[in-house]
Amino acid sequence: MGRLLLSEWERVWQRKFTVFLLLAYICLMFIMTMFLKTFGEQTIFYTPLEKETLNSLNFMWFSLKEMSIFLAIVIFPILFFESLIGEYASGAYRMVLIRPYERWKFLLSKWVNQALLIILFLLITFIYSIIAGKIFFPEAHAVTLYHDPSLHSELEAYLYAFKFYGVFLIIQLAALALSSMIAAIINSAVFSFLLLIGFYFGVLYLSSGKIKFFVLPYQTIFNILSGHGSLLEVLLIFIILISGYAFSLLYWMKRDFLV
Amino acid sequence: MRLLISECERLFSRKLIWLLYLAIPLSAFGALQYHLKRNHEVGITSPEYSSVYTFPVNALHEMLPFFFNLFLLVLIVLSVTEEYRGGELRLILIRQYSKAEVFFAKLGAVWLLLLAGLLLFYLSSQIIGWLALTKVNAIYLFYHQETFSVSEVFFYIIKFYLLTLVTLSVLIFVFFWIAIISPRVTVAMGLGIGYLFLSITFDIIMGIIQTHVNSPNLLVLFLMNFTITRVEFQGIHLMLANPFNFMFFSLVLAVYLLLFGMLSFFYFTKKDYYY
């Protein structure tokens, strides 16, 4: 199983596009920082009505807030579908399936690898935000949080950042479960990409903006961490998480890979 | 000519394209739902009010950045990247056509399908509007002070759809270039959606910068209107408002056409397809 994981990881990084995505993401983060520094006047918005001043501590989670839409809609779907559908559609995956592992272990190795990729991107964002926060934004030793005007110490700030990134990770794992379910049924990469993006925006539109954690994850995360999280969203995240993985495992086991 | 017909046939044979054409009346219906709500909020004197006569324009203006861009991206990715990387393009190149002729045939096929899509959208939005919306006598349009009569609005609709076709035709070249440089179909889709996303973000950021620099800064103003999504969101209405805007946005589109037309043509014709 470990060797399967390693082989999957190698195959992900052998594709030059993954490296390109990572570098482009870091460039974009830098451009975002420069924009916030020169034109942002050190204010950043939780919602169009509520704002906050940027400092070196809260830049940790505000940098993820700014990049979250790009990650959720562009970068992670590319990575998910390249792994889940790309190899299957081109026929290259048959060479991997020759190896003597049980069928479900292959799917599990894909999931673990994609989860590790998500964690890698989040780690890079975190490290970048700490460094850039110290360089570009005013030094702070206490922060205020969303709907919580009392001051919190540095340690509490790091804890909040960890929770922020953690909830975003869970939301993206639900997105991975959804992508996995789509990829298990549909063989065309174009259609599945369209279906995923269409599902994200369709759910947002049909629920009149109540279910927004796919497209606008940061609003949901701020709400959840301040205690005002909507039960509907949290329930939906866990339902998608569990049912997505269960259904895709079921379809994967029955699938004929020799086409 | 036969190559063009074969390209069209191959595109039409894909079930995803049928699904997209089925989605066009549905998107017109979705635009109707939005406008029914919006009509209550704005009065009859607002340009945003959709009567029977202005609904085709307003609905297209809603659906253009979100639906038709993706429609175009899917068409081009299916036509170019999937055939190239799937090995089907080699079978077309067996025929005695040059790569440039294949390039223009693919372009023509995508353009014809886009035209069909726009016509279908106009028909479905006009029918849906005729069934669901009210008739008004004096019609207000964006960026115009005076009111218009029904026949004048009809010509406005024709001009609007023509300009949309031109804008989307320029976007075809951009997506063509993205499709030809992508090593895989997922990469092509991702880069296309990433391009649209970055384009919209650029517009928003330039808008924010605009409010921060003092006195109308020409460079910021110029850059703000330089993306295709900007033309889609506001540019077409602005183009039909006065000739200066028309010249400016035509220049923007011409620059994109020149740049991406040359890029896509040279990439397509210089690539080695025989591996």
Short mmCIF file of C-alpha atoms in Angstrom, two decimals:
data_model
loop_
_atom_site.label_atom_id
_atom_site.label_comp_id
_atom_site.label_asym_id
_atom_site.label_seq_id
_atom_site.Cartn_x
_atom_site.Cartn_y
_atom_site.Cartn_z
CA MET A 1 0.00 0.00 0.00
CA GLY A 2 2.84 2.35 0.83
CA ARG A 3 4.47 1.64 -2.52
CA LEU A 4 1.21 2.33 -4.30
CA LEU A 5 0.97 5.68 -2.51
CA LEU A 6 4.54 6.52 -3.45
CA SER A 7 3.97 5.58 -7.10
CA GLU A 8 0.83 7.73 -7.25
CA TRP A 9 2.71 10.66 -5.69
CA GLU A 10 5.53 10.29 -8.20
CA ARG A 11 3.07 10.19 -11.07
CA VAL A 12 1.36 13.37 -9.84
CA TRP A 13 4.66 15.26 -9.73
CA GLN A 14 5.99 13.83 -12.98
CA ARG A 15 3.28 15.74 -14.78
CA LYS A 16 4.96 19.08 -15.35
CA PHE A 17 1.64 20.87 -15.10
CA THR A 18 1.41 20.20 -11.35
CA VAL A 19 4.70 22.05 -10.79
CA PHE A 20 3.47 24.85 -13.05
CA LEU A 21 0.27 25.11 -11.00
CA LEU A 22 2.22 25.34 -7.76
CA LEU A 23 4.53 28.05 -9.09
CA ALA A 24 1.62 29.98 -10.62
CA TYR A 25 -0.20 29.77 -7.29
CA ILE A 26 2.78 31.21 -5.40
CA CYS A 27 3.08 34.04 -7.96
CA LEU A 28 -0.61 34.77 -7.57
CA MET A 29 -0.29 34.87 -3.79
CA PHE A 30 2.53 37.37 -4.15
CA ILE A 31 0.47 39.56 -6.51
CA MET A 32 -2.42 39.39 -4.06
CA THR A 33 -0.15 40.50 -1.20
CA MET A 34 1.20 43.41 -3.23
CA PHE A 35 -2.31 44.48 -4.19
CA LEU A 36 -3.49 44.37 -0.57
CA LYS A 37 -0.46 46.29 0.56
CA THR A 38 -0.57 49.11 -1.99
CA PHE A 39 -4.29 49.57 -2.62
CA GLY A 40 -5.96 47.85 0.30
CA GLU A 41 -5.18 50.57 2.88
CA GLN A 42 -4.70 47.75 5.32
CA THR A 43 -8.39 46.98 5.51
CA ILE A 44 -9.85 43.70 4.49
CA PHE A 45 -13.47 42.65 4.34
CA TYR A 46 -15.13 39.71 6.04
CA THR A 47 -18.32 40.54 4.13
CA PRO A 48 -19.02 43.64 2.03
CA LEU A 49 -20.17 45.33 5.23
CA GLU A 50 -17.77 44.16 7.92
CA LYS A 51 -14.11 45.02 7.82
CA GLU A 52 -10.92 44.50 9.73
CA THR A 53 -7.40 45.93 9.69
CA LEU A 54 -4.67 43.68 8.39
CA ASN A 55 -1.66 42.88 10.51
CA SER A 56 1.01 40.22 10.54
CA LEU A 57 -1.12 37.81 12.58
CA ASN A 58 -4.49 37.87 10.89
CA PHE A 59 -2.85 37.81 7.46
CA MET A 60 -2.46 34.07 8.14
CA TRP A 61 -6.13 33.42 7.57
CA PHE A 62 -6.93 36.40 5.34
CA SER A 63 -4.42 35.23 2.75
CA LEU A 64 -6.30 31.93 2.55
CA LYS A 65 -9.55 33.87 2.38
CA GLU A 66 -8.32 35.73 -0.70
CA MET A 67 -6.94 32.64 -2.42
CA SER A 68 -9.72 30.25 -1.44
CA ILE A 69 -11.96 30.88 -4.44
CA PHE A 70 -9.09 30.36 -6.85
CA LEU A 71 -8.08 27.15 -5.06
CA ALA A 72 -11.62 25.79 -4.86
CA ILE A 73 -12.72 26.52 -8.42
CA VAL A 74 -9.58 26.33 -10.53
CA ILE A 75 -6.65 24.55 -8.89
CA PHE A 76 -8.16 21.71 -6.91
CA PRO A 77 -10.64 20.56 -9.60
CA ILE A 78 -7.73 20.36 -12.10
CA LEU A 79 -5.67 18.27 -9.69
CA PHE A 80 -8.61 16.05 -8.71
CA PHE A 81 -9.76 15.31 -12.24
CA GLU A 82 -6.27 14.81 -13.61
CA SER A 83 -5.73 12.05 -11.12
CA LEU A 84 -9.21 10.55 -11.14
CA ILE A 85 -10.10 10.71 -14.83
CA GLY A 86 -6.99 11.69 -16.78
CA GLU A 87 -5.11 8.45 -16.29
CA TYR A 88 -8.18 6.29 -16.80
CA ALA A 89 -9.27 8.05 -20.00
CA SER A 90 -5.85 7.86 -21.61
CA GLY A 91 -5.46 4.20 -20.76
CA ALA A 92 -2.25 4.73 -18.81
CA TYR A 93 -3.91 3.62 -15.61
CA ARG A 94 -4.18 0.05 -16.86
CA MET A 95 -0.41 -0.23 -16.41
CA VAL A 96 -0.83 0.68 -12.75
CA LEU A 97 -3.77 -1.68 -12.27
CA ILE A 98 -1.59 -4.63 -13.27
CA ARG A 99 -0.03 -4.51 -9.82
CA PRO A 100 -1.30 -7.10 -7.31
CA TYR A 101 -3.33 -4.93 -4.95
CA GLU A 102 -6.99 -5.12 -4.07
CA ARG A 103 -9.17 -2.84 -6.19
CA TRP A 104 -10.20 -0.53 -3.34
CA LYS A 105 -6.57 0.12 -2.39
CA PHE A 106 -6.02 1.87 -5.74
CA LEU A 107 -8.88 4.27 -5.09
CA LEU A 108 -7.75 4.83 -1.51
CA SER A 109 -4.24 5.65 -2.72
CA LYS A 110 -5.72 8.26 -5.08
CA TRP A 111 -7.75 9.83 -2.29
CA VAL A 112 -4.82 9.92 0.13
CA ASN A 113 -2.62 11.49 -2.54
CA GLN A 114 -5.14 14.18 -3.39
CA ALA A 115 -5.62 14.89 0.32
CA LEU A 116 -1.84 15.21 0.67
CA LEU A 117 -1.83 17.62 -2.30
CA ILE A 118 -4.51 19.75 -0.65
CA ILE A 119 -2.49 19.75 2.58
CA LEU A 120 0.64 20.71 0.61
CA PHE A 121 -1.06 23.71 -1.00
CA LEU A 122 -2.49 24.77 2.36
CA LEU A 123 0.90 24.38 4.03
CA ILE A 124 2.54 26.53 1.38
CA THR A 125 -0.17 29.17 1.84
CA PHE A 126 0.34 29.06 5.62
CA ILE A 127 4.12 29.38 5.50
CA TYR A 128 3.92 32.12 2.87
CA SER A 129 1.33 34.04 4.92
CA ILE A 130 3.48 33.92 8.06
CA ILE A 131 6.56 35.18 6.20
CA ALA A 132 4.73 37.79 4.11
CA GLY A 133 2.74 38.92 7.14
CA LYS A 134 5.91 39.66 9.05
CA ILE A 135 7.54 41.43 6.11
CA PHE A 136 4.71 43.47 4.60
CA PHE A 137 2.16 44.12 7.30
CA PRO A 138 2.39 45.82 10.71
CA GLU A 139 3.64 43.67 13.54
CA ALA A 140 0.86 42.69 15.94
CA HIS A 141 0.76 40.71 19.13
CA ALA A 142 -3.00 40.55 19.56
CA VAL A 143 -5.85 40.08 17.10
CA THR A 144 -9.59 40.41 16.98
CA LEU A 145 -11.63 37.70 15.35
CA TYR A 146 -14.86 37.63 13.36
CA HIS A 147 -17.82 38.61 15.62
CA ASP A 148 -15.38 38.63 18.55
CA PRO A 149 -13.98 42.09 19.29
CA SER A 150 -11.99 40.98 22.35
CA LEU A 151 -8.26 40.74 21.84
CA HIS A 152 -6.64 37.36 21.45
CA SER A 153 -3.01 36.48 22.04
CA GLU A 154 -0.56 35.23 19.45
CA LEU A 155 -1.04 31.63 20.51
CA GLU A 156 -4.79 31.94 20.10
CA ALA A 157 -4.22 33.50 16.68
CA TYR A 158 -2.17 30.50 15.57
CA LEU A 159 -4.88 28.20 16.92
CA TYR A 160 -7.55 30.12 14.99
CA ALA A 161 -5.47 29.91 11.82
CA PHE A 162 -5.08 26.17 12.34
CA LYS A 163 -8.85 25.81 12.75
CA PHE A 164 -9.48 28.02 9.69
CA TYR A 165 -7.19 25.93 7.51
CA GLY A 166 -8.65 22.76 9.03
CA VAL A 167 -12.24 23.63 8.12
CA PHE A 168 -11.11 24.58 4.61
CA LEU A 169 -9.39 21.19 4.37
CA ILE A 170 -12.61 19.42 5.34
CA ILE A 171 -14.58 21.41 2.76
CA GLN A 172 -12.05 20.47 0.06
CA LEU A 173 -12.18 16.81 1.14
CA ALA A 174 -15.94 17.02 0.56
CA ALA A 175 -15.19 18.53 -2.86
CA LEU A 176 -12.82 15.60 -3.49
CA ALA A 177 -15.59 13.17 -2.53
CA LEU A 178 -17.94 14.93 -4.95
CA SER A 179 -15.32 14.89 -7.74
CA SER A 180 -14.68 11.24 -7.04
CA MET A 181 -18.37 10.45 -7.37
CA ILE A 182 -18.61 12.40 -10.63
CA ALA A 183 -15.45 10.78 -11.99
CA ALA A 184 -16.70 7.30 -11.12
CA ILE A 185 -19.79 7.69 -13.30
CA ILE A 186 -18.59 9.91 -16.13
CA ASN A 187 -15.62 9.11 -18.35
CA SER A 188 -15.22 12.45 -20.06
CA ALA A 189 -12.99 14.97 -18.32
CA VAL A 190 -14.70 17.93 -20.00
CA PHE A 191 -18.15 16.88 -18.89
CA SER A 192 -17.09 16.14 -15.31
CA PHE A 193 -15.31 19.49 -14.98
CA LEU A 194 -18.42 21.23 -16.28
CA LEU A 195 -20.63 19.17 -13.99
CA LEU A 196 -18.57 20.01 -10.91
CA ILE A 197 -18.45 23.76 -11.59
CA GLY A 198 -22.12 23.68 -12.60
CA PHE A 199 -22.97 21.86 -9.36
CA TYR A 200 -21.06 24.43 -7.28
CA PHE A 201 -22.87 27.39 -8.84
CA GLY A 202 -26.17 25.59 -9.28
CA VAL A 203 -26.38 24.74 -5.59
CA LEU A 204 -25.49 28.34 -4.75
CA TYR A 205 -28.21 29.68 -7.04
CA LEU A 206 -30.95 27.18 -6.18
CA SER A 207 -30.52 27.59 -2.42
CA SER A 208 -30.64 31.40 -2.84
CA GLY A 209 -27.15 31.77 -1.46
CA LYS A 210 -27.56 29.64 1.65
CA ILE A 211 -25.23 26.83 0.53
CA LYS A 212 -22.11 28.75 -0.39
CA PHE A 213 -19.24 26.73 0.97
CA PHE A 214 -18.22 25.40 -2.45
CA VAL A 215 -17.87 28.76 -4.17
CA LEU A 216 -17.26 31.08 -1.21
CA PRO A 217 -15.69 28.85 1.44
CA TYR A 218 -14.33 31.70 3.55
CA GLN A 219 -17.76 33.03 4.53
CA THR A 220 -18.83 29.63 5.75
CA ILE A 221 -15.57 29.15 7.65
CA PHE A 222 -15.86 32.53 9.39
CA ASN A 223 -19.45 31.73 10.33
CA ILE A 224 -18.61 28.29 11.68
CA LEU A 225 -15.62 29.48 13.70
CA SER A 226 -17.55 32.36 15.23
CA GLY A 227 -20.32 30.01 16.32
CA HIS A 228 -22.92 31.20 13.81
CA GLY A 229 -22.43 28.37 11.38
CA SER A 230 -25.53 27.25 9.53
CA LEU A 231 -26.50 23.71 10.42
CA LEU A 232 -27.62 23.06 6.85
CA GLU A 233 -24.12 23.69 5.49
CA VAL A 234 -22.32 21.61 8.10
CA LEU A 235 -24.74 18.72 7.63
CA LEU A 236 -24.39 18.93 3.86
CA ILE A 237 -20.59 18.88 4.06
CA PHE A 238 -20.65 15.68 6.08
CA ILE A 239 -23.36 14.06 3.96
CA ILE A 240 -21.37 14.76 0.78
CA LEU A 241 -18.18 13.58 2.45
CA ILE A 242 -19.57 10.22 3.53
CA SER A 243 -21.89 9.46 0.63
CA GLY A 244 -19.43 10.70 -2.00
CA TYR A 245 -16.68 8.38 -0.87
CA ALA A 246 -19.09 5.47 -0.35
CA PHE A 247 -20.70 5.77 -3.79
CA SER A 248 -17.45 6.28 -5.64
CA LEU A 249 -15.95 3.23 -3.92
CA LEU A 250 -18.98 1.19 -4.96
CA TYR A 251 -18.78 2.29 -8.61
CA TRP A 252 -15.00 1.88 -8.66
CA MET A 253 -15.24 -1.72 -7.56
CA LYS A 254 -17.75 -2.53 -10.30
CA ARG A 255 -16.01 -0.59 -13.03
CA ASP A 256 -14.47 -2.24 -16.08
CA PHE A 257 -11.03 -0.73 -16.43
CA LEU A 258 -10.01 -2.53 -19.56
CA VAL A 259 -11.66 -0.05 -21.91
CA MET B 1 -15.81 22.74 -47.58
CA ARG B 2 -16.06 19.00 -47.00
CA LEU B 3 -13.61 19.38 -44.17
CA LEU B 4 -15.86 22.00 -42.59
CA ILE B 5 -18.87 19.69 -42.87
CA SER B 6 -16.87 16.81 -41.38
CA GLU B 7 -15.77 19.01 -38.47
CA CYS B 8 -19.36 20.06 -37.82
CA GLU B 9 -20.54 16.45 -37.99
CA ARG B 10 -17.88 15.35 -35.55
CA LEU B 11 -18.78 18.09 -33.09
CA PHE B 12 -22.49 17.42 -33.40
CA SER B 13 -22.01 13.70 -32.81
CA ARG B 14 -20.90 14.35 -29.25
CA LYS B 15 -23.64 13.98 -26.68
CA LEU B 16 -22.19 16.74 -24.52
CA ILE B 17 -22.93 19.24 -27.31
CA TRP B 18 -26.58 18.11 -27.45
CA LEU B 19 -26.75 18.61 -23.68
CA LEU B 20 -25.37 22.13 -24.02
CA TYR B 21 -27.91 22.99 -26.73
CA LEU B 22 -30.66 21.63 -24.48
CA ALA B 23 -29.32 23.82 -21.69
CA ILE B 24 -29.71 26.98 -23.79
CA PRO B 25 -33.53 27.26 -23.45
CA LEU B 26 -33.13 26.29 -19.79
CA SER B 27 -30.68 29.14 -19.27
CA ALA B 28 -33.14 31.52 -20.96
CA PHE B 29 -35.76 30.25 -18.52
CA GLY B 30 -33.35 30.80 -15.64
CA ALA B 31 -32.75 34.36 -16.83
CA LEU B 32 -36.53 34.82 -16.87
CA GLN B 33 -36.78 33.81 -13.19
CA TYR B 34 -34.11 36.33 -12.27
CA HIS B 35 -35.73 39.10 -14.31
CA LEU B 36 -39.21 38.46 -12.96
CA LYS B 37 -37.83 39.14 -9.50
CA ARG B 38 -35.80 42.09 -10.69
CA ASN B 39 -38.72 43.67 -12.54
CA HIS B 40 -40.50 44.14 -9.25
CA GLU B 41 -37.48 45.89 -7.74
CA VAL B 42 -36.82 48.34 -10.56
CA GLY B 43 -39.61 50.31 -12.18
CA ILE B 44 -40.71 50.36 -15.78
CA THR B 45 -38.54 53.40 -16.38
CA SER B 46 -35.30 51.57 -15.60
CA PRO B 47 -33.21 50.06 -18.40
CA GLU B 48 -32.97 46.89 -16.31
CA TYR B 49 -36.68 46.28 -16.63
CA SER B 50 -37.25 43.42 -19.05
CA SER B 51 -40.27 43.79 -21.21
CA VAL B 52 -41.11 41.45 -24.08
CA TYR B 53 -38.95 43.57 -26.35
CA THR B 54 -35.82 43.94 -24.22
CA PHE B 55 -35.79 40.48 -22.67
CA PRO B 56 -33.55 38.91 -25.38
CA VAL B 57 -30.91 41.55 -24.72
CA ASN B 58 -31.15 41.45 -20.93
CA ALA B 59 -31.19 37.64 -20.81
CA LEU B 60 -28.16 37.39 -23.08
CA HIS B 61 -26.38 39.99 -20.99
CA GLU B 62 -27.00 37.82 -17.90
CA MET B 63 -26.02 34.53 -19.50
CA LEU B 64 -23.13 35.72 -21.63
CA PRO B 65 -20.24 35.72 -19.15
CA PHE B 66 -21.28 32.54 -17.40
CA PHE B 67 -22.95 30.26 -19.89
CA PHE B 68 -21.68 31.18 -23.33
CA ASN B 69 -18.03 31.41 -22.28
CA LEU B 70 -18.20 27.87 -20.90
CA PHE B 71 -20.18 26.73 -23.97
CA LEU B 72 -17.40 28.04 -26.18
CA LEU B 73 -14.67 26.53 -23.99
CA VAL B 74 -16.30 23.10 -24.12
CA LEU B 75 -16.73 23.30 -27.91
CA ILE B 76 -13.11 24.22 -28.45
CA VAL B 77 -11.66 21.74 -25.97
CA LEU B 78 -13.70 18.94 -27.56
CA SER B 79 -12.72 20.02 -31.04
CA VAL B 80 -9.03 20.60 -30.48
CA THR B 81 -7.52 19.10 -27.35
CA GLU B 82 -9.47 15.89 -27.23
CA GLU B 83 -8.79 15.09 -30.86
CA TYR B 84 -5.16 16.13 -30.68
CA ARG B 85 -4.28 14.20 -27.54
CA GLY B 86 -6.62 11.33 -28.31
CA GLY B 87 -4.94 10.69 -31.61
CA GLU B 88 -7.98 11.41 -33.79
CA LEU B 89 -6.45 14.50 -35.35
CA ARG B 90 -3.89 12.37 -37.18
CA LEU B 91 -6.73 10.65 -39.03
CA ILE B 92 -7.94 14.02 -40.32
CA LEU B 93 -4.42 14.98 -41.37
CA ILE B 94 -4.22 11.85 -43.54
CA ARG B 95 -6.53 13.69 -45.92
CA GLN B 96 -4.83 16.02 -48.39
CA TYR B 97 -5.54 19.19 -46.45
CA SER B 98 -2.85 21.38 -44.99
CA LYS B 99 -2.75 22.10 -41.27
CA ALA B 100 -3.82 25.68 -41.97
CA GLU B 101 -6.93 24.41 -43.75
CA VAL B 102 -7.72 22.12 -40.83
CA PHE B 103 -7.23 25.11 -38.49
CA PHE B 104 -9.70 27.23 -40.42
CA ALA B 105 -12.16 24.34 -40.73
CA LYS B 106 -12.14 23.84 -36.96
CA LEU B 107 -12.52 27.56 -36.45
CA GLY B 108 -15.42 27.67 -38.89
CA ALA B 109 -17.14 24.68 -37.29
CA VAL B 110 -16.91 26.16 -33.79
CA TRP B 111 -18.10 29.53 -35.11
CA LEU B 112 -21.09 27.98 -36.89
CA LEU B 113 -22.08 26.06 -33.77
CA LEU B 114 -21.75 29.26 -31.75
CA LEU B 115 -23.99 31.07 -34.25
CA ALA B 116 -26.56 28.29 -33.94
CA GLY B 117 -26.37 28.58 -30.17
CA LEU B 118 -26.92 32.34 -30.23
CA LEU B 119 -29.86 31.98 -32.62
CA LEU B 120 -31.38 29.31 -30.42
CA PHE B 121 -30.92 31.57 -27.41
CA TYR B 122 -32.60 34.47 -29.21
CA LEU B 123 -35.55 32.33 -30.27
CA SER B 124 -36.04 30.74 -26.87
CA SER B 125 -35.67 34.03 -25.00
CA GLN B 126 -38.06 35.81 -27.38
CA ILE B 127 -40.66 33.04 -27.06
CA ILE B 128 -40.30 32.82 -23.29
CA GLY B 129 -40.44 36.62 -23.03
CA TRP B 130 -43.51 36.80 -25.25
CA LEU B 131 -45.25 34.25 -23.04
CA ALA B 132 -44.30 35.63 -19.66
CA LEU B 133 -43.54 39.32 -19.81
CA THR B 134 -45.45 42.52 -20.41
CA LYS B 135 -45.50 44.75 -23.46
CA VAL B 136 -44.51 48.36 -22.94
CA ASN B 137 -44.71 51.30 -25.32
CA ALA B 138 -41.71 53.38 -24.35
CA ILE B 139 -38.56 51.37 -23.80
CA TYR B 140 -35.52 52.54 -21.84
CA LEU B 141 -32.09 51.22 -22.74
CA PHE B 142 -28.74 51.31 -20.93
CA TYR B 143 -26.71 54.48 -21.35
CA HIS B 144 -29.45 56.16 -23.39
CA GLN B 145 -31.54 59.02 -22.06
CA GLU B 146 -34.39 58.88 -24.56
CA THR B 147 -37.00 56.18 -24.91
CA PHE B 148 -37.23 53.86 -27.88
CA SER B 149 -40.03 52.38 -29.90
CA VAL B 150 -40.49 48.71 -30.63
CA SER B 151 -38.90 48.73 -34.08
CA GLU B 152 -35.88 50.67 -32.85
CA VAL B 153 -35.37 48.15 -30.05
CA PHE B 154 -35.52 45.35 -32.60
CA PHE B 155 -32.55 46.87 -34.42
CA TYR B 156 -30.81 47.31 -31.07
CA ILE B 157 -31.28 43.61 -30.41
CA ILE B 158 -29.77 42.71 -33.78
CA LYS B 159 -26.78 44.97 -33.15
CA PHE B 160 -26.34 43.58 -29.65
CA TYR B 161 -26.34 39.99 -30.87
CA LEU B 162 -23.92 40.84 -33.68
CA LEU B 163 -21.51 42.47 -31.25
CA THR B 164 -21.83 39.48 -28.91
CA LEU B 165 -20.96 37.22 -31.83
CA VAL B 166 -17.89 39.35 -32.58
CA THR B 167 -16.76 39.33 -28.93
CA LEU B 168 -17.19 35.58 -28.65
CA SER B 169 -15.37 35.10 -31.95
CA VAL B 170 -12.35 36.84 -30.46
CA LEU B 171 -12.68 34.61 -27.39
CA ILE B 172 -12.59 31.59 -29.73
CA PHE B 173 -8.99 32.44 -30.61
CA VAL B 174 -7.99 32.79 -26.97
CA PHE B 175 -9.48 29.40 -26.11
CA PHE B 176 -7.99 27.89 -29.25
CA TRP B 177 -4.52 28.86 -28.11
CA ILE B 178 -5.19 27.53 -24.60
CA ALA B 179 -6.51 24.28 -26.06
CA ILE B 180 -3.53 23.73 -28.33
CA ILE B 181 -0.86 24.30 -25.68
CA SER B 182 -2.54 22.02 -23.11
CA PRO B 183 -1.09 18.55 -22.71
CA ARG B 184 -4.37 17.10 -21.43
CA VAL B 185 -8.07 17.79 -21.60
CA THR B 186 -8.33 18.52 -17.86
CA VAL B 187 -5.50 21.04 -18.17
CA ALA B 188 -7.29 22.74 -21.09
CA MET B 189 -10.54 23.02 -19.12
CA GLY B 190 -8.68 24.23 -16.05
CA LEU B 191 -6.65 26.84 -17.93
CA GLY B 192 -9.79 28.05 -19.73
CA ILE B 193 -11.76 28.43 -16.52
CA GLY B 194 -8.67 29.91 -14.85
CA TYR B 195 -8.37 32.47 -17.68
CA LEU B 196 -12.03 33.50 -17.25
CA PHE B 197 -11.62 33.66 -13.48
CA LEU B 198 -8.42 35.73 -13.64
CA SER B 199 -10.01 38.00 -16.24
CA ILE B 200 -12.98 38.74 -13.97
CA THR B 201 -10.65 39.20 -10.97
CA PHE B 202 -8.52 41.62 -13.00
CA ASP B 203 -11.61 43.69 -13.83
CA ILE B 204 -12.66 43.82 -10.16
CA ILE B 205 -9.16 44.72 -8.98
CA MET B 206 -8.82 47.45 -11.59
CA GLY B 207 -12.17 48.79 -10.44
CA ILE B 208 -10.88 48.95 -6.87
CA ILE B 209 -7.64 50.60 -7.98
CA GLN B 210 -9.71 53.10 -9.96
CA THR B 211 -11.41 54.29 -6.80
CA HIS B 212 -8.09 54.77 -5.07
CA VAL B 213 -6.02 56.69 -7.59
CA ASN B 214 -6.79 60.38 -7.66
CA SER B 215 -8.05 62.07 -10.82
CA PRO B 216 -9.12 59.82 -13.72
CA ASN B 217 -5.86 58.01 -14.31
CA LEU B 218 -5.71 57.18 -18.00
CA LEU B 219 -3.62 54.05 -17.63
CA VAL B 220 -5.92 52.53 -15.01
CA LEU B 221 -8.98 53.47 -17.06
CA PHE B 222 -7.41 51.89 -20.12
CA LEU B 223 -6.40 48.69 -18.32
CA MET B 224 -9.79 48.41 -16.65
CA ASN B 225 -11.51 48.04 -19.99
CA PHE B 226 -8.92 45.86 -21.60
CA THR B 227 -10.24 42.37 -20.87
CA ILE B 228 -12.77 40.42 -22.90
CA THR B 229 -14.93 39.76 -19.84
CA ARG B 230 -15.16 43.51 -19.35
CA VAL B 231 -16.45 43.84 -22.91
CA GLU B 232 -18.99 41.14 -22.13
CA PHE B 233 -20.13 42.64 -18.84
CA GLN B 234 -20.45 46.25 -19.88
CA GLY B 235 -18.62 46.91 -23.10
CA ILE B 236 -21.32 45.87 -25.56
CA HIS B 237 -23.89 48.19 -24.00
CA LEU B 238 -21.27 50.95 -23.95
CA MET B 239 -20.35 50.29 -27.57
CA LEU B 240 -23.94 50.78 -28.65
CA ALA B 241 -24.15 54.01 -26.67
CA ASN B 242 -21.69 56.24 -28.48
CA PRO B 243 -19.13 55.97 -31.32
CA PHE B 244 -16.08 56.68 -29.14
CA ASN B 245 -16.79 53.65 -26.98
CA PHE B 246 -17.40 51.65 -30.13
CA MET B 247 -13.97 52.55 -31.50
CA PHE B 248 -12.26 51.91 -28.19
CA PHE B 249 -13.71 48.47 -27.58
CA SER B 250 -13.25 47.52 -31.23
CA LEU B 251 -9.58 48.38 -30.76
CA VAL B 252 -9.41 46.20 -27.64
CA LEU B 253 -11.02 43.28 -29.49
CA ALA B 254 -8.75 43.84 -32.50
CA VAL B 255 -5.64 43.62 -30.29
CA TYR B 256 -6.86 40.34 -28.77
CA LEU B 257 -7.78 39.03 -32.24
CA LEU B 258 -4.37 39.85 -33.66
CA LEU B 259 -2.41 38.48 -30.73
CA PHE B 260 -4.30 35.27 -30.11
CA GLY B 261 -5.13 34.73 -33.76
CA MET B 262 -1.45 34.67 -34.62
CA LEU B 263 -0.54 32.63 -31.53
CA SER B 264 -3.17 29.97 -32.15
CA PHE B 265 -2.48 29.81 -35.90
CA PHE B 266 1.26 29.38 -35.50
CA TYR B 267 1.00 26.92 -32.63
CA PHE B 268 -1.55 24.84 -34.53
CA THR B 269 0.37 24.73 -37.79
CA LYS B 270 3.82 24.23 -36.30
CA LYS B 271 2.99 21.38 -33.93
CA ASP B 272 4.00 17.81 -34.60
CA TYR B 273 0.88 15.71 -34.58
CA TYR B 274 2.31 12.41 -35.63
CA TYR B 275 3.30 10.92 -32.29
#
